[in-house]
Amino acid sequence: MSKYSITGSDFHKSKEWQRIRKEYLQYVGEPYHCVNCNAGPLSGSGITVDHIIPGHLGNGEYYYDNSFENLAVMCIRCNSTKKDKIKVSKQRIEWQSDKWY
């Protein structure tokens, strides 16, 4: 996937974002659940695709990493709460867990 630089927040209204969002949702597959609160199954306008590392650089410019590794399905409530913050998981992973590999 590509990285996309744009001034302002118009990126999420662009055809490019709509294409990336659609491809990502097809990649993830249904049923969709929020990665933060596990709400779901989500459908229609209840599905948002979040940039894990936000595109806002804090200086009025935006730089979006649209790789699938930087995208996540979220419910509207969690995504609007997160905004341009980076969410750090508090989940503890045991030493030598399968999640390390």
CSV table of C-alpha atoms in Angstrom, one decimal:
chain,number,residue,atom,x,y,z
A,1,MET,CA,0.0,0.0,0.0
A,2,SER,CA,1.0,3.6,-0.5
A,3,LYS,CA,1.8,6.5,1.7
A,4,TYR,CA,-0.2,9.7,0.8
A,5,SER,CA,0.7,13.2,1.7
A,6,ILE,CA,-1.8,16.0,1.6
A,7,THR,CA,-2.3,19.4,3.2
A,8,GLY,CA,-5.5,19.6,5.2
A,9,SER,CA,-7.8,16.8,6.2
A,10,ASP,CA,-9.4,16.3,2.8
A,11,PHE,CA,-7.8,12.9,2.4
A,12,HIS,CA,-10.6,11.0,4.0
A,13,LYS,CA,-13.0,12.4,1.4
A,14,SER,CA,-10.8,11.4,-1.5
A,15,LYS,CA,-11.4,8.6,-4.0
A,16,GLU,CA,-8.0,7.3,-3.1
A,17,TRP,CA,-9.0,6.8,0.6
A,18,GLN,CA,-12.3,5.2,-0.4
A,19,ARG,CA,-10.4,2.7,-2.6
A,20,ILE,CA,-7.9,1.9,0.2
A,21,ARG,CA,-10.7,1.6,2.8
A,22,LYS,CA,-12.7,-0.8,0.5
A,23,GLU,CA,-9.6,-2.9,-0.2
A,24,TYR,CA,-8.7,-3.1,3.5
A,25,LEU,CA,-12.2,-4.1,4.6
A,26,GLN,CA,-12.1,-6.9,1.9
A,27,TYR,CA,-8.7,-8.0,3.2
A,28,VAL,CA,-9.9,-8.1,6.8
A,29,GLY,CA,-13.2,-9.8,5.9
A,30,GLU,CA,-16.5,-9.9,7.7
A,31,PRO,CA,-17.7,-9.9,10.4
A,32,TYR,CA,-16.1,-6.6,11.4
A,33,HIS,CA,-15.4,-6.0,15.1
A,34,CYS,CA,-13.8,-3.0,16.8
A,35,VAL,CA,-10.1,-3.7,17.6
A,36,ASN,CA,-10.4,-1.5,20.7
A,37,CYS,CA,-13.7,-2.5,22.5
A,38,ASN,CA,-14.6,-5.6,20.4
A,39,ALA,CA,-18.0,-4.2,19.5
A,40,GLY,CA,-19.7,-5.9,16.6
A,41,PRO,CA,-20.5,-7.1,14.3
A,42,LEU,CA,-20.2,-3.7,12.8
A,43,SER,CA,-22.0,-2.7,9.5
A,44,GLY,CA,-22.8,0.2,7.3
A,45,SER,CA,-21.8,3.6,8.7
A,46,GLY,CA,-20.9,2.0,12.0
A,47,ILE,CA,-17.6,0.8,10.5
A,48,THR,CA,-14.6,3.1,10.5
A,49,VAL,CA,-11.1,2.4,9.4
A,50,ASP,CA,-8.5,4.0,11.6
A,51,HIS,CA,-4.9,5.0,10.9
A,52,ILE,CA,-3.1,3.4,14.0
A,53,ILE,CA,-0.3,6.0,13.6
A,54,PRO,CA,-2.2,9.1,12.7
A,55,GLY,CA,-1.5,11.1,9.6
A,56,HIS,CA,-1.6,14.5,11.3
A,57,LEU,CA,1.9,15.9,11.8
A,58,GLY,CA,0.8,18.7,14.1
A,59,ASN,CA,1.8,21.5,11.8
A,60,GLY,CA,-1.2,21.6,9.5
A,61,GLU,CA,0.2,18.9,7.3
A,62,TYR,CA,-0.9,15.3,7.0
A,63,TYR,CA,1.1,12.3,5.9
A,64,TYR,CA,-0.9,9.0,5.9
A,65,ASP,CA,0.7,5.6,6.0
A,66,ASN,CA,-1.9,3.6,4.2
A,67,SER,CA,-0.2,0.2,4.6
A,68,PHE,CA,-2.6,-2.4,5.9
A,69,GLU,CA,-0.3,-2.8,9.0
A,70,ASN,CA,-1.2,0.8,9.9
A,71,LEU,CA,-5.0,0.4,9.5
A,72,ALA,CA,-7.6,-1.0,11.9
A,73,VAL,CA,-11.3,-1.5,12.1
A,74,MET,CA,-12.9,0.6,14.8
A,75,CYS,CA,-16.4,1.5,15.9
A,76,ILE,CA,-17.4,5.2,15.6
A,77,ARG,CA,-17.2,5.8,19.3
A,78,CYS,CA,-13.7,4.4,19.8
A,79,ASN,CA,-12.3,6.1,16.6
A,80,SER,CA,-13.8,9.5,17.5
A,81,THR,CA,-12.3,9.1,21.1
A,82,LYS,CA,-8.9,8.2,19.7
A,83,LYS,CA,-8.7,11.1,17.2
A,84,ASP,CA,-5.0,11.8,16.4
A,85,LYS,CA,-3.6,9.9,19.3
A,86,ILE,CA,-1.6,6.7,19.2
A,87,LYS,CA,-3.3,4.0,21.1
A,88,VAL,CA,-1.0,1.8,23.2
A,89,SER,CA,-2.3,-1.6,24.0
A,90,LYS,CA,-2.3,-2.5,27.7
A,91,GLN,CA,-2.6,-6.2,26.9
A,92,ARG,CA,0.2,-8.2,28.6
A,93,ILE,CA,1.8,-10.8,26.3
A,94,GLU,CA,3.4,-13.6,28.3
A,95,TRP,CA,7.1,-14.3,27.6
A,96,GLN,CA,7.5,-16.8,24.7
A,97,SER,CA,3.8,-16.5,23.8
A,98,ASP,CA,2.8,-17.6,20.3
A,99,LYS,CA,2.0,-13.9,19.7
A,100,TRP,CA,5.8,-13.2,19.6
A,101,TYR,CA,6.2,-15.3,16.5
